[in-house]
Amino acid sequence: MYSNLFNEIDDNKKSKIINVSIVEFAQFGFANSSTNRIVKEAGISKGSLFQYFKNKEDLYFFILDYAIEKLVSDLEVRSKNLSSDLFERIVDYSKLEFEWYIENPNAYKVIVNAFTKKNTDISRKVEAKYSNTGESIYHKLIEETYMKELALDKKTIDLIKWFLKGFNAEFIYKVESQDTIDIEQLKHKYVEVVTKYLEILRVGISNYTRGNL
């Protein structure tokens, strides 16, 4: 848990430390990140940093909390008028998440890396800390739509969630491997492909709920 001293420092200094730390953890992950680089880029002493945070792990979880809270709060504001149709809603929400990734690439990398890196001490701590919040906010998105009409059970919800998680991770990997990026073209391609796959899921789920599978 970070010290209250961190809340008392100048807002510009606080923002600098947060932004530098986000870039560091996004680029190097937890294991290979360096508090020496963080303090150098933030323009503070190492002693000051450890007055605010007990250690690198304490700083890491503060940054991860910050990134997740920003993602959730930003998307809650943007997703108030989504379609009431489940699959249209998912596509619309996917577009919003993709736009957020483009706007906040380092914060998004921090989140993705935290929940995809497995079999490490830090990954187990991440899983334990966030087990009650779920792996994806898509779960809440799905629950808020046509669950009763579609008779969606937990297996079906998990299927949609796993698809979206895997699809987004693969798409982001392809984006990051490109030297030049045309944002609008990428967004169009993303929506086109995710819509096609979701239509396949729509047909399969519809047949499943009607007992045709």
Backbone as a chain_set.jsonl record, in Angstrom:
{"seq": "MYSNLFNEIDDNKKSKIINVSIVEFAQFGFANSSTNRIVKEAGISKGSLFQYFKNKEDLYFFILDYAIEKLVSDLEVRSKNLSSDLFERIVDYSKLEFEWYIENPNAYKVIVNAFTKKNTDISRKVEAKYSNTGESIYHKLIEETYMKELALDKKTIDLIKWFLKGFNAEFIYKVESQDTIDIEQLKHKYVEVVTKYLEILRVGISNYTRGNL", "coords": {"N": [[0.848, -1.187, 0.0], [0.603, 2.171, -0.912], [2.199, 5.153, 0.433], [0.62, 7.828, 2.266], [1.973, 10.123, 1.812], [2.417, 10.327, -0.883], [0.046, 11.308, -1.914], [0.177, 13.873, -1.091], [2.029, 15.307, -2.507], [3.008, 17.611, -5.144], [0.742, 17.976, -7.885], [1.692, 17.876, -10.54], [4.18, 16.668, -10.218], [3.373, 14.238, -9.181], [1.876, 13.202, -11.339], [3.942, 12.955, -13.198], [5.545, 10.925, -12.068], [3.717, 8.79, -12.126], [3.167, 8.544, -14.916], [5.734, 8.034, -15.992], [6.279, 5.608, -14.713], [4.247, 3.969, -15.741], [5.055, 3.787, -18.443], [7.512, 2.486, -18.082], [6.788, -0.037, -16.901], [5.14, -0.969, -18.913], [6.872, -1.272, -21.05], [8.933, -2.963, -20.096], [7.791, -4.852, -18.422], [7.049, -6.375, -15.203], [9.195, -7.875, -14.038], [11.57, -7.134, -15.386], [11.664, -4.427, -15.144], [12.944, -1.256, -13.933], [13.598, 0.534, -11.05], [15.565, 2.4, -10.896], [15.696, 3.514, -13.458], [13.16, 4.635, -13.487], [13.204, 6.635, -11.439], [15.166, 8.285, -12.484], [14.038, 9.191, -14.922], [11.779, 10.418, -13.895], [12.846, 12.421, -12.43], [13.429, 12.424, -9.691], [14.702, 11.455, -6.434], [15.863, 8.176, -5.483], [15.383, 7.589, -2.862], [13.21, 9.236, -2.328], [11.231, 8.064, -3.909], [10.877, 5.62, -2.586], [9.875, 6.527, -0.254], [7.309, 7.013, -0.884], [6.395, 4.587, -1.888], [6.663, 1.242, -0.769], [8.269, -0.651, -2.052], [9.31, -1.959, -5.285], [7.276, -3.674, -6.095], [5.047, -2.707, -4.692], [4.754, -0.214, -5.938], [4.22, -1.144, -8.523], [1.668, -2.429, -8.265], [0.155, -0.246, -7.537], [0.272, 1.239, -9.913], [-0.923, -0.587, -11.685], [-3.514, -0.744, -10.58], [-4.241, 1.92, -11.032], [-4.232, 2.058, -13.873], [-6.24, 0.177, -14.539], [-8.48, 1.297, -13.258], [-8.688, 3.664, -14.687], [-9.23, 2.707, -17.292], [-11.724, 1.371, -16.851], [-13.36, 3.472, -15.845], [-13.266, 5.356, -17.95], [-14.413, 3.874, -20.059], [-16.926, 3.31, -19.032], [-18.156, 5.781, -19.107], [-18.183, 6.232, -21.86], [-19.745, 4.181, -22.833], [-22.461, 4.385, -22.397], [-24.6, 4.586, -24.157], [-24.833, 2.285, -25.737], [-25.848, -0.256, -28.129], [-28.787, -2.248, -27.518], [-28.889, -4.81, -28.389], [-27.2, -7.821, -27.945], [-24.88, -8.741, -29.469], [-24.344, -6.646, -31.224], [-23.828, -4.791, -29.306], [-21.494, -5.792, -28.147], [-19.709, -5.525, -30.307], [-19.749, -2.717, -30.602], [-18.738, -2.007, -28.114], [-16.261, -3.189, -28.262], [-15.074, -1.606, -30.192], [-14.861, 0.781, -28.76], [-13.073, -0.008, -26.762], [-10.864, -0.59, -28.315], [-10.281, 1.938, -29.34], [-9.595, 3.16, -26.949], [-7.296, 1.767, -26.327], [-5.619, 2.677, -28.402], [-5.421, 5.338, -27.669], [-4.283, 5.12, -25.157], [-1.83, 3.457, -25.09], [0.339, 2.463, -23.504], [-0.694, 2.182, -20.879], [-2.612, 0.26, -21.459], [-0.994, -1.879, -22.22], [0.233, -2.464, -19.792], [-1.943, -3.506, -18.36], [-2.732, -5.721, -19.985], [-0.36, -7.285, -19.985], [-0.204, -7.888, -17.276], [-2.279, -9.691, -16.868], [-1.812, -11.758, -18.598], [0.699, -12.863, -18.368], [1.972, -15.745, -16.934], [2.5, -18.147, -14.243], [4.382, -16.968, -12.484], [5.608, -15.368, -9.511], [4.559, -12.791, -9.231], [2.424, -12.828, -11.041], [0.725, -14.631, -9.839], [0.05, -13.22, -7.565], [-1.277, -11.086, -8.73], [-3.479, -12.432, -9.832], [-4.704, -13.331, -7.465], [-5.309, -10.903, -6.205], [-7.095, -9.667, -7.978], [-9.115, -11.457, -8.391], [-11.817, -11.336, -7.672], [-12.805, -9.328, -9.234], [-12.857, -10.26, -11.751], [-11.696, -11.482, -14.962], [-12.274, -9.979, -17.161], [-14.023, -7.06, -18.219], [-15.944, -7.498, -20.005], [-17.624, -9.48, -19.159], [-19.495, -8.318, -17.415], [-20.643, -6.616, -19.258], [-21.941, -8.42, -20.972], [-23.722, -9.639, -19.196], [-25.504, -7.577, -18.722], [-27.176, -7.431, -20.873], [-29.093, -9.331, -23.188], [-29.511, -11.724, -21.507], [-31.618, -13.259, -20.404], [-33.395, -13.575, -22.573], [-31.744, -14.949, -24.369], [-31.065, -17.074, -22.895], [-28.514, -17.49, -21.727], [-25.964, -19.414, -20.378], [-23.361, -19.916, -17.893], [-21.192, -21.161, -19.188], [-21.543, -20.393, -21.848], [-21.288, -17.621, -21.669], [-18.636, -17.487, -20.786], [-17.396, -18.534, -23.053], [-17.795, -16.496, -24.982], [-16.407, -14.449, -23.693], [-13.787, -15.537, -23.568], [-13.223, -15.731, -26.295], [-13.224, -12.988, -27.065], [-11.164, -11.972, -25.485], [-8.932, -13.45, -26.403], [-8.991, -12.779, -29.15], [-8.615, -9.983, -29.112], [-6.07, -9.824, -27.929], [-4.465, -11.096, -29.863], [-4.895, -9.417, -32.054], [-3.86, -6.986, -31.136], [-1.197, -7.721, -30.838], [-0.478, -8.019, -33.525], [-0.803, -5.393, -34.371], [1.21, -4.089, -32.9], [3.447, -5.13, -34.073], [3.788, -3.852, -36.422], [5.446, -1.366, -38.383], [4.495, 1.1, -39.255], [1.385, 2.745, -38.609], [-1.931, 3.001, -39.566], [-4.482, 4.388, -38.125], [-7.315, 4.619, -38.527], [-7.749, 2.82, -40.593], [-6.923, 0.454, -39.364], [-8.799, 0.304, -37.299], [-11.145, -0.003, -38.79], [-10.615, -2.502, -39.993], [-10.404, -4.096, -37.719], [-13.042, -3.963, -36.643], [-14.45, -5.078, -38.765], [-13.462, -7.758, -38.878], [-13.921, -8.74, -36.237], [-16.68, -8.557, -36.171], [-17.485, -10.47, -38.068], [-16.609, -12.873, -36.858], [-18.133, -12.795, -34.523], [-20.67, -13.058, -35.565], [-20.653, -15.703, -36.371], [-20.482, -16.861, -33.833], [-22.925, -15.977, -32.851], [-24.811, -17.449, -34.366], [-24.082, -20.058, -33.635], [-24.515, -20.003, -30.822], [-27.225, -19.446, -30.767], [-28.305, -21.782, -31.922], [-27.436, -23.591, -30.016], [-28.819, -22.783, -27.662], [-31.358, -23.401, -28.453], [-31.338, -26.057, -28.493], [-30.312, -27.359, -30.669], [-27.78, -28.245, -30.952]], "CA": [[0.0, 0.0, 0.0], [1.446, 3.348, -1.009], [2.131, 6.073, 1.551], [-0.182, 9.04, 2.094], [2.866, 11.183, 1.352], [2.288, 10.441, -2.327], [-1.118, 12.15, -2.19], [0.454, 15.237, -0.65], [2.992, 15.99, -3.368], [2.49, 18.42, -6.239], [0.042, 17.168, -8.902], [2.562, 17.675, -11.706], [5.191, 15.682, -9.829], [2.671, 12.958, -9.05], [1.57, 12.739, -12.697], [5.205, 12.562, -13.826], [5.925, 9.614, -11.523], [2.76, 7.804, -12.644], [3.352, 8.358, -16.362], [7.027, 7.378, -16.205], [6.148, 4.228, -14.233], [3.421, 3.256, -16.714], [5.908, 3.496, -19.605], [8.519, 1.504, -17.669], [6.173, -1.361, -16.741], [4.619, -1.382, -20.216], [7.987, -1.644, -21.92], [9.804, -4.005, -19.558], [7.103, -5.768, -17.536], [7.446, -6.208, -13.806], [10.478, -8.504, -13.707], [12.71, -6.444, -15.987], [11.568, -2.979, -14.927], [13.994, -0.736, -13.064], [13.273, 1.751, -10.311], [16.615, 3.367, -11.218], [15.255, 4.245, -14.655], [11.966, 5.403, -13.134], [13.552, 7.858, -10.706], [15.931, 9.14, -13.38], [13.105, 9.825, -15.85], [10.837, 11.244, -13.134], [13.572, 13.53, -11.841], [13.369, 12.368, -8.225], [15.684, 10.543, -5.856], [15.339, 6.847, -5.174], [14.875, 7.674, -1.509], [11.877, 9.833, -2.381], [10.299, 7.066, -4.447], [10.586, 4.618, -1.564], [9.044, 7.145, 0.783], [5.928, 6.912, -1.372], [6.08, 3.173, -2.113], [7.572, 0.401, 0.012], [9.196, -1.331, -2.943], [8.87, -1.949, -6.686], [5.984, -4.369, -6.184], [4.04, -1.766, -4.209], [4.568, 0.741, -7.033], [3.594, -1.856, -9.646], [0.24, -2.622, -8.029], [-0.471, 1.07, -7.603], [0.147, 1.584, -11.337], [-1.918, -1.483, -12.276], [-4.811, -0.23, -10.117], [-4.489, 3.192, -11.721], [-4.555, 1.774, -15.276], [-7.538, -0.495, -14.591], [-9.512, 2.272, -12.892], [-8.833, 4.6, -15.81], [-9.928, 1.978, -18.355], [-13.115, 1.133, -16.472], [-14.098, 4.74, -15.739], [-13.389, 5.942, -19.288], [-15.35, 3.1, -20.878], [-18.269, 3.464, -18.464], [-18.683, 7.048, -19.635], [-18.367, 6.139, -23.312], [-20.609, 3.057, -23.232], [-23.807, 4.572, -21.859], [-25.629, 4.515, -25.202], [-24.589, 1.159, -26.641], [-27.011, -1.0, -28.607], [-29.335, -3.227, -26.579], [-28.625, -6.138, -28.943], [-25.982, -8.318, -27.324], [-23.715, -8.828, -30.334], [-24.044, -5.285, -31.646], [-23.272, -4.143, -28.117], [-20.123, -6.259, -28.016], [-18.93, -4.873, -31.365], [-19.623, -1.297, -30.249], [-17.85, -1.915, -26.955], [-14.926, -3.54, -28.744], [-14.556, -0.406, -30.853], [-14.487, 1.729, -27.713], [-11.869, -0.502, -26.115], [-9.779, -0.437, -29.274], [-9.952, 3.36, -29.343], [-8.911, 3.45, -25.682], [-5.948, 1.21, -26.475], [-4.848, 3.585, -29.244], [-5.198, 6.569, -26.9], [-3.513, 4.823, -23.939], [-1.169, 2.183, -25.401], [1.182, 1.958, -22.422], [-1.566, 1.718, -19.798], [-3.238, -0.98, -21.92], [0.024, -2.933, -22.16], [0.401, -2.827, -18.385], [-3.08, -4.359, -18.003], [-2.659, -6.978, -20.741], [0.767, -8.068, -19.479], [-0.494, -8.346, -15.911], [-3.236, -10.796, -16.859], [-1.431, -12.812, -19.539], [1.926, -13.508, -17.893], [1.581, -16.778, -15.978], [3.504, -18.962, -13.541], [5.379, -16.179, -11.768], [5.091, -14.913, -8.216], [3.749, -11.575, -9.399], [1.182, -13.174, -11.726], [-0.145, -15.26, -8.849], [-0.453, -12.139, -6.717], [-2.259, -10.357, -9.556], [-4.683, -13.27, -9.896], [-5.348, -13.321, -6.153], [-5.808, -9.559, -5.911], [-8.185, -9.259, -8.863], [-9.994, -12.6, -8.672], [-13.221, -10.964, -7.489], [-13.224, -8.374, -10.263], [-12.997, -10.978, -13.007], [-10.641, -11.271, -15.942], [-12.669, -9.059, -18.22], [-15.254, -6.308, -17.991], [-16.946, -7.981, -20.951], [-18.578, -10.313, -18.438], [-20.563, -7.408, -16.99], [-21.288, -6.142, -20.485], [-22.832, -9.478, -21.449], [-24.777, -9.851, -18.204], [-26.445, -6.467, -18.741], [-28.006, -7.456, -22.08], [-30.172, -10.288, -23.358], [-29.241, -13.022, -20.895], [-32.856, -14.021, -20.234], [-33.921, -13.94, -23.879], [-30.867, -15.919, -25.011], [-30.836, -18.158, -21.934], [-27.074, -17.709, -21.688], [-25.425, -19.958, -19.148], [-21.997, -19.463, -17.618], [-20.29, -21.677, -20.214], [-21.694, -19.572, -23.043], [-20.696, -16.32, -21.352], [-17.184, -17.674, -20.777], [-16.978, -18.723, -24.439], [-17.725, -15.169, -25.594], [-15.335, -13.723, -23.013], [-12.499, -16.079, -23.994], [-13.014, -15.337, -27.681], [-12.875, -11.573, -27.143], [-9.854, -11.805, -24.875], [-7.935, -13.979, -27.325], [-9.006, -12.016, -30.389], [-7.998, -8.681, -28.863], [-4.638, -10.017, -27.687], [-3.82, -11.396, -31.142], [-4.967, -8.241, -32.901], [-2.92, -6.006, -30.59], [0.138, -8.201, -31.177], [-0.251, -7.686, -34.93], [-0.656, -3.939, -34.451], [2.498, -3.692, -32.341], [4.526, -5.628, -34.926], [3.856, -3.026, -37.618], [6.283, -0.175, -38.264], [3.624, 2.26, -39.422], [0.019, 2.408, -38.247], [-3.044, 3.839, -40.0], [-5.441, 4.1, -37.068], [-8.66, 4.429, -39.054], [-7.758, 1.563, -41.356], [-6.86, -0.626, -38.384], [-10.089, 0.24, -36.617], [-12.102, -0.587, -39.747], [-10.291, -3.922, -40.13], [-10.749, -4.722, -36.432], [-14.5, -4.084, -36.56], [-14.874, -6.015, -39.815], [-13.124, -9.132, -38.521], [-14.602, -9.147, -35.01], [-18.1, -8.713, -36.507], [-17.644, -11.76, -38.749], [-16.483, -13.945, -35.876], [-19.267, -12.737, -33.605], [-21.843, -13.583, -36.268], [-20.535, -17.158, -36.257], [-20.859, -17.177, -32.457], [-24.364, -15.738, -32.694], [-25.513, -18.597, -34.938], [-23.81, -21.219, -32.808], [-25.191, -19.862, -29.538], [-28.67, -19.548, -31.011], [-28.588, -23.215, -32.1], [-27.177, -24.243, -28.722], [-29.892, -22.49, -26.722], [-32.577, -24.031, -28.939], [-31.178, -27.498, -28.395], [-29.985, -27.933, -31.971], [-26.374, -28.716, -30.949]], "C": [[0.882, 1.235, 0.0], [1.197, 4.297, 0.162], [1.234, 7.266, 1.229], [0.657, 10.217, 1.63], [2.734, 11.409, -0.151], [1.116, 11.34, -2.701], [-0.859, 13.618, -1.878], [1.409, 15.993, -1.567], [2.278, 16.742, -4.481], [1.882, 17.537, -7.337], [0.915, 16.895, -10.114], [3.626, 16.622, -11.424], [4.569, 14.293, -9.732], [2.379, 12.36, -10.432], [2.822, 12.259, -13.41], [5.625, 11.175, -13.365], [5.013, 8.523, -12.083], [3.027, 7.515, -14.11], [4.665, 7.654, -16.689], [6.944, 5.902, -15.807], [5.312, 3.389, -15.195], [4.258, 2.854, -17.923], [6.92, 2.407, -19.265], [7.915, 0.101, -17.576], [5.603, -1.877, -18.066], [5.743, -1.922, -21.093], [8.753, -2.864, -21.413], [9.082, -5.058, -18.718], [7.578, -5.567, -16.112], [8.88, -6.692, -13.563], [11.672, -7.694, -14.192], [12.659, -4.926, -15.839], [12.604, -2.534, -13.904], [13.538, 0.538, -12.36], [14.348, 2.819, -10.536], [16.231, 4.195, -12.448], [14.061, 5.133, -14.334], [12.346, 6.714, -12.443], [14.338, 8.824, -11.592], [15.0, 9.9, -14.322], [12.144, 10.762, -15.129], [11.513, 12.442, -12.484], [13.472, 13.592, -10.327], [14.452, 11.424, -7.726], [15.04, 9.197, -5.566], [14.764, 6.817, -3.764], [13.472, 8.243, -1.461], [10.848, 8.813, -2.865], [9.895, 6.065, -3.374], [10.017, 5.213, -0.28], [7.57, 7.012, 0.413], [5.472, 5.456, -1.494], [7.123, 2.309, -1.395], [8.652, -0.224, -0.856], [8.629, -1.3, -4.364], [7.508, -2.617, -6.84], [4.836, -3.467, -5.737], [3.716, -0.734, -5.284], [3.834, 0.088, -8.202], [2.097, -2.014, -9.445], [-0.512, -1.3, -7.98], [-0.72, 1.461, -9.06], [-0.898, 0.71, -12.019], [-3.325, -1.068, -11.861], [-5.204, 1.028, -10.879], [-4.936, 2.951, -13.163], [-5.93, 1.139, -15.411], [-8.663, 0.476, -14.28], [-9.757, 3.274, -14.011], [-9.588, 3.948, -16.969], [-11.409, 1.845, -18.046], [-13.91, 2.435, -16.453], [-14.297, 5.394, -17.102], [-14.429, 5.208, -20.119], [-16.77, 3.157, -20.329], [-18.932, 4.727, -19.002], [-19.042, 6.899, -21.112], [-19.409, 5.108, -23.729], [-22.054, 3.193, -22.753], [-24.901, 4.364, -22.904], [-25.374, 3.398, -26.217], [-25.896, 0.482, -27.034], [-27.489, -1.996, -27.543], [-29.194, -4.659, -27.097], [-27.256, -6.614, -28.474], [-24.778, -8.223, -28.249], [-23.343, -7.475, -30.933], [-23.375, -4.519, -30.512], [-21.804, -4.526, -27.935], [-19.229, -5.607, -29.063], [-18.69, -3.41, -31.032], [-18.64, -1.114, -29.103], [-16.416, -2.232, -27.355], [-14.282, -2.349, -29.433], [-14.078, 0.611, -29.819], [-13.188, 1.299, -27.025], [-10.663, -0.348, -27.028], [-9.332, 1.018, -29.326], [-9.186, 3.739, -28.076], [-7.482, 2.926, -25.724], [-5.065, 2.143, -27.295], [-4.485, 4.858, -28.477], [-4.266, 6.341, -25.709], [-2.725, 3.526, -24.107], [-0.347, 1.614, -24.254], [0.359, 1.446, -21.247], [-2.219, 0.394, -20.187], [-2.253, -2.144, -21.856], [0.246, -3.399, -20.72], [-0.699, -3.797, -17.961], [-2.972, -5.724, -18.671], [-1.536, -7.86, -20.199], [0.484, -8.649, -18.104], [-1.356, -9.595, -15.902], [-2.911, -11.907, -17.857], [-0.139, -13.518, -19.142], [1.572, -14.485, -16.774], [2.807, -17.422, -15.32], [4.678, -18.147, -12.985], [4.756, -15.754, -10.442], [4.16, -13.72, -8.389], [2.431, -11.888, -10.092], [0.196, -13.838, -10.768], [-0.726, -14.219, -7.896], [-1.495, -11.306, -7.452], [-3.573, -11.123, -9.587], [-5.439, -13.255, -8.57], [-5.993, -11.974, -5.852], [-7.056, -9.223, -6.712], [-9.174, -10.376, -9.164], [-11.47, -12.238, -8.564], [-13.731, -9.997, -8.55], [-13.372, -9.037, -11.623], [-11.885, -10.626, -13.975], [-11.009, -10.199, -16.96], [-13.955, -8.351, -17.872], [-16.31, -6.661, -19.029], [-18.011, -8.821, -20.251], [-19.776, -9.474, -17.996], [-21.348, -6.914, -18.181], [-22.312, -7.152, -20.989], [-24.006, -9.662, -20.495], [-25.86, -8.787, -18.287], [-27.37, -6.489, -19.955], [-28.954, -8.643, -22.053], [-29.892, -11.659, -22.765], [-30.503, -13.865, -20.794], [-33.39, -14.495, -21.58], [-33.089, -15.031, -24.549], [-30.6, -17.132, -24.133], [-29.36, -18.508, -21.848], [-26.655, -18.277, -20.342], [-23.975, -19.519, -18.997], [-21.011, -19.94, -18.682], [-20.333, -20.822, -21.47], [-21.07, -18.198, -22.848], [-19.176, -16.417, -21.377], [-16.647, -17.845, -22.188], [-16.814, -17.384, -25.137], [-16.558, -14.383, -25.009], [-13.966, -14.207, -23.481], [-12.195, -15.692, -25.44], [-12.52, -13.897, -27.771], [-11.477, -11.315, -26.579], [-8.75, -12.268, -25.821], [-7.834, -13.182, -28.61], [-8.302, -10.679, -30.201], [-6.489, -8.803, -28.663], [-3.888, -10.266, -28.99], [-3.793, -10.173, -32.046], [-3.953, -7.185, -32.444], [-1.484, -6.41, -30.898], [0.484, -7.85, -32.621], [-0.035, -6.189, -35.112], [0.745, -3.52, -34.01], [3.671, -4.144, -33.205], [4.687, -4.816, -36.202], [4.68, -1.769, -37.361], [5.447, 1.1, -38.356], [2.176, 1.843, -39.189], [-0.949, 3.451, -38.787], [-4.215, 3.508, -39.073], [-6.833, 3.804, -37.617], [-8.778, 3.133, -39.842], [-7.735, 0.365, -40.421], [-8.192, -0.815, -37.669], [-11.137, -0.402, -37.517], [-11.88, -2.088, -39.88], [-10.681, -4.679, -38.868], [-12.243, -4.988, -36.355], [-15.009, -5.109, -37.569], [-14.648, -7.467, -39.389], [-13.881, -9.588, -37.285], [-16.094, -9.346, -35.264], [-18.362, -10.057, -37.167], [-17.589, -12.92, -37.759], [-17.67, -13.97, -34.914], [-20.548, -13.238, -34.267], [-21.841, -15.108, -36.236], [-20.946, -17.601, -34.854], [-22.356, -17.008, -32.234], [-25.171, -16.938, -33.189], [-25.326, -19.833, -34.062], [-24.52, -21.177, -31.468], [-26.694, -20.0, -29.685], [-29.077, -21.006, -31.17], [-28.431, -23.972, -30.775], [-28.347, -24.027, -27.759], [-31.226, -23.098, -27.152], [-32.487, -25.548, -28.923], [-30.83, -28.166, -29.699], [-28.546, -28.423, -32.039], [-26.189, -29.753, -29.866]], "O": [[1.803, 1.345, 0.81], [0.143, 4.262, 0.798], [1.105, 7.665, 0.071], [0.124, 11.199, 1.113], [2.911, 12.524, -0.64], [1.182, 12.059, -3.699], [-1.585, 14.497, -2.34], [1.578, 17.202, -1.413], [1.09, 16.533, -4.727], [2.43, 16.488, -7.677], [0.882, 15.793, -10.662], [3.936, 15.791, -12.278], [5.166, 13.301, -10.15], [2.602, 11.173, -10.666], [2.78, 11.273, -14.145], [6.017, 10.34, -14.18], [5.486, 7.455, -12.469], [3.105, 6.352, -14.505], [4.708, 6.781, -17.556], [7.487, 5.043, -16.501], [5.632, 2.225, -15.44], [4.184, 1.713, -18.38], [7.158, 1.505, -20.069], [8.478, -0.849, -18.12], [5.588, -3.083, -18.309], [5.57, -2.919, -21.793], [9.177, -3.704, -22.207], [9.691, -6.057, -18.335], [8.408, -4.699, -15.841], [9.68, -5.986, -12.949], [12.674, -7.58, -13.486], [13.525, -4.222, -16.358], [13.083, -3.338, -13.105], [13.14, 1.506, -13.009], [14.076, 4.01, -10.386], [16.416, 5.412, -12.476], [13.955, 6.249, -14.842], [11.862, 7.78, -12.823], [14.194, 10.04, -11.466], [15.148, 11.109, -14.504], [11.738, 11.783, -15.683], [10.841, 13.372, -12.038], [13.435, 14.675, -9.743], [15.047, 10.682, -8.507], [13.822, 9.096, -5.421], [13.788, 6.117, -3.495], [12.639, 7.806, -0.667], [9.75, 8.706, -2.317], [8.725, 5.701, -3.259], [9.713, 4.488, 0.667], [6.702, 6.913, 1.28], [4.312, 5.135, -1.237], [8.316, 2.614, -1.417], [9.81, -0.317, -0.449], [7.591, -0.687, -4.61], [6.681, -2.167, -7.633], [3.768, -3.473, -6.349], [2.55, -0.415, -5.516], [2.939, 0.688, -8.797], [1.327, -1.757, -10.369], [-1.688, -1.239, -8.341], [-1.795, 1.956, -9.399], [-1.674, 1.199, -12.839], [-4.233, -1.04, -12.692], [-6.346, 1.18, -11.312], [-5.901, 3.559, -13.626], [-6.704, 1.512, -16.292], [-9.689, 0.48, -14.962], [-10.893, 3.682, -14.255], [-10.478, 4.562, -17.558], [-12.253, 2.168, -18.881], [-15.017, 2.492, -16.989], [-15.37, 5.928, -17.384], [-15.236, 5.835, -20.805], [-17.727, 3.061, -21.097], [-20.123, 4.732, -19.312], [-20.083, 7.384, -21.556], [-19.906, 5.151, -24.855], [-22.787, 2.205, -22.713], [-26.023, 3.998, -22.553], [-25.664, 3.548, -27.404], [-26.916, 0.628, -26.359], [-26.689, -2.519, -26.767], [-29.36, -5.613, -26.337], [-26.268, -5.89, -28.593], [-23.748, -7.677, -27.854], [-22.162, -7.185, -31.129], [-22.476, -3.708, -30.733], [-20.972, -3.68, -27.608], [-18.117, -5.181, -28.751], [-17.571, -2.913, -31.159], [-17.819, -0.197, -29.109], [-15.472, -1.621, -26.854], [-13.085, -2.109, -29.278], [-13.024, 1.226, -29.981], [-12.318, 2.124, -26.743], [-9.569, -0.014, -26.572], [-8.134, 1.299, -29.354], [-8.249, 4.535, -28.12], [-6.564, 3.569, -25.215], [-3.91, 2.381, -26.944], [-3.383, 5.387, -28.618], [-3.546, 7.25, -25.297], [-2.929, 2.584, -23.341], [-0.337, 0.4, -24.05], [0.67, 0.398, -20.68], [-2.366, -0.495, -19.349], [-2.622, -3.258, -21.484], [0.425, -4.591, -20.467], [-0.429, -4.791, -17.286], [-3.101, -6.757, -18.015], [-1.74, -9.053, -19.977], [0.885, -9.773, -17.803], [-1.196, -10.459, -15.041], [-3.649, -12.887, -17.954], [0.089, -14.659, -19.543], [0.948, -14.102, -15.785], [3.947, -17.271, -15.759], [5.824, -18.595, -13.017], [3.536, -15.777, -10.276], [3.101, -13.652, -7.766], [1.412, -11.278, -9.768], [-1.014, -13.635, -10.87], [-1.875, -14.337, -7.472], [-2.483, -10.873, -6.858], [-4.644, -10.549, -9.395], [-6.667, -13.175, -8.551], [-7.095, -11.915, -5.307], [-7.97, -8.575, -6.203], [-9.982, -10.26, -10.086], [-12.291, -12.786, -9.299], [-14.938, -9.859, -8.745], [-13.943, -8.454, -12.544], [-11.216, -9.604, -13.829], [-10.126, -9.58, -17.554], [-14.871, -8.945, -17.304], [-17.442, -6.185, -18.951], [-19.16, -8.871, -20.691], [-20.926, -9.871, -18.181], [-22.573, -6.804, -18.128], [-23.417, -6.782, -21.385], [-25.147, -9.823, -20.929], [-27.015, -9.056, -17.959], [-28.263, -5.647, -20.058], [-29.554, -8.937, -21.02], [-30.025, -12.664, -23.462], [-30.465, -15.064, -21.069], [-33.788, -15.65, -21.73], [-33.627, -15.921, -25.208], [-29.983, -18.102, -24.572], [-28.991, -19.682, -21.89], [-26.95, -17.702, -19.294], [-23.428, -18.837, -19.863], [-20.09, -19.206, -19.042], [-19.301, -20.553, -22.085], [-20.408, -17.672, -23.743], [-18.502, -15.542, -21.92], [-15.559, -17.358, -22.497], [-15.809, -17.155, -25.81], [-15.812, -13.729, -25.738], [-13.082, -13.397, -23.761], [-11.057, -15.366, -25.776], [-11.536, -13.606, -28.452], [-10.708, -10.531, -27.136], [-7.756, -11.57, -26.016], [-6.737, -12.931, -29.11], [-7.486, -10.283, -31.033], [-5.722, -7.982, -29.166], [-2.807, -9.718, -29.202], [-2.799, -9.915, -32.724], [-3.273, -6.569, -33.266], [-0.644, -5.557, -31.185], [1.605, -7.433, -32.911], [0.806, -5.764, -35.903], [1.389, -2.699, -34.662], [4.77, -3.603, -33.087], [5.611, -5.055, -36.979], [4.628, -1.183, -36.279], [5.675, 2.058, -37.616], [1.783, 0.726, -39.528], [-0.811, 4.642, -38.505], [-4.858, 2.469, -39.222], [-7.461, 2.829, -37.206], [-9.789, 2.436, -39.762], [-8.436, -0.622, -40.647], [-8.651, -1.938, -37.462], [-11.92, -1.24, -37.07], [-12.837, -2.861, -39.88], [-11.228, -5.78, -38.944], [-12.666, -6.1, -36.039], [-15.892, -5.91, -37.261], [-15.54, -8.304, -39.526], [-14.427, -10.691, -37.266], [-16.713, -10.209, -34.643], [-19.356, -10.715, -36.86], [-18.412, -13.833, -37.811], [-18.151, -15.039, -34.537], [-21.418, -13.786, -33.591], [-22.891, -15.733, -36.092], [-21.664, -18.588, -34.694], [-22.981, -17.794, -31.521], [-26.099, -17.39, -32.518], [-26.278, -20.56, -33.781], [-25.065, -22.184, -31.018], [-27.36, -20.594, -28.837], [-30.09, -21.427, -30.612], [-29.207, -24.877, -30.467], [-28.811, -24.969, -27.117], [-32.119, -23.292, -26.327], [-33.435, -26.241, -29.291], [-31.012, -29.373, -29.856], [-28.125, -28.96, -33.063], [-25.088, -30.276, -29.693]]}, "num_chains": 1, "name": "protein.A"}
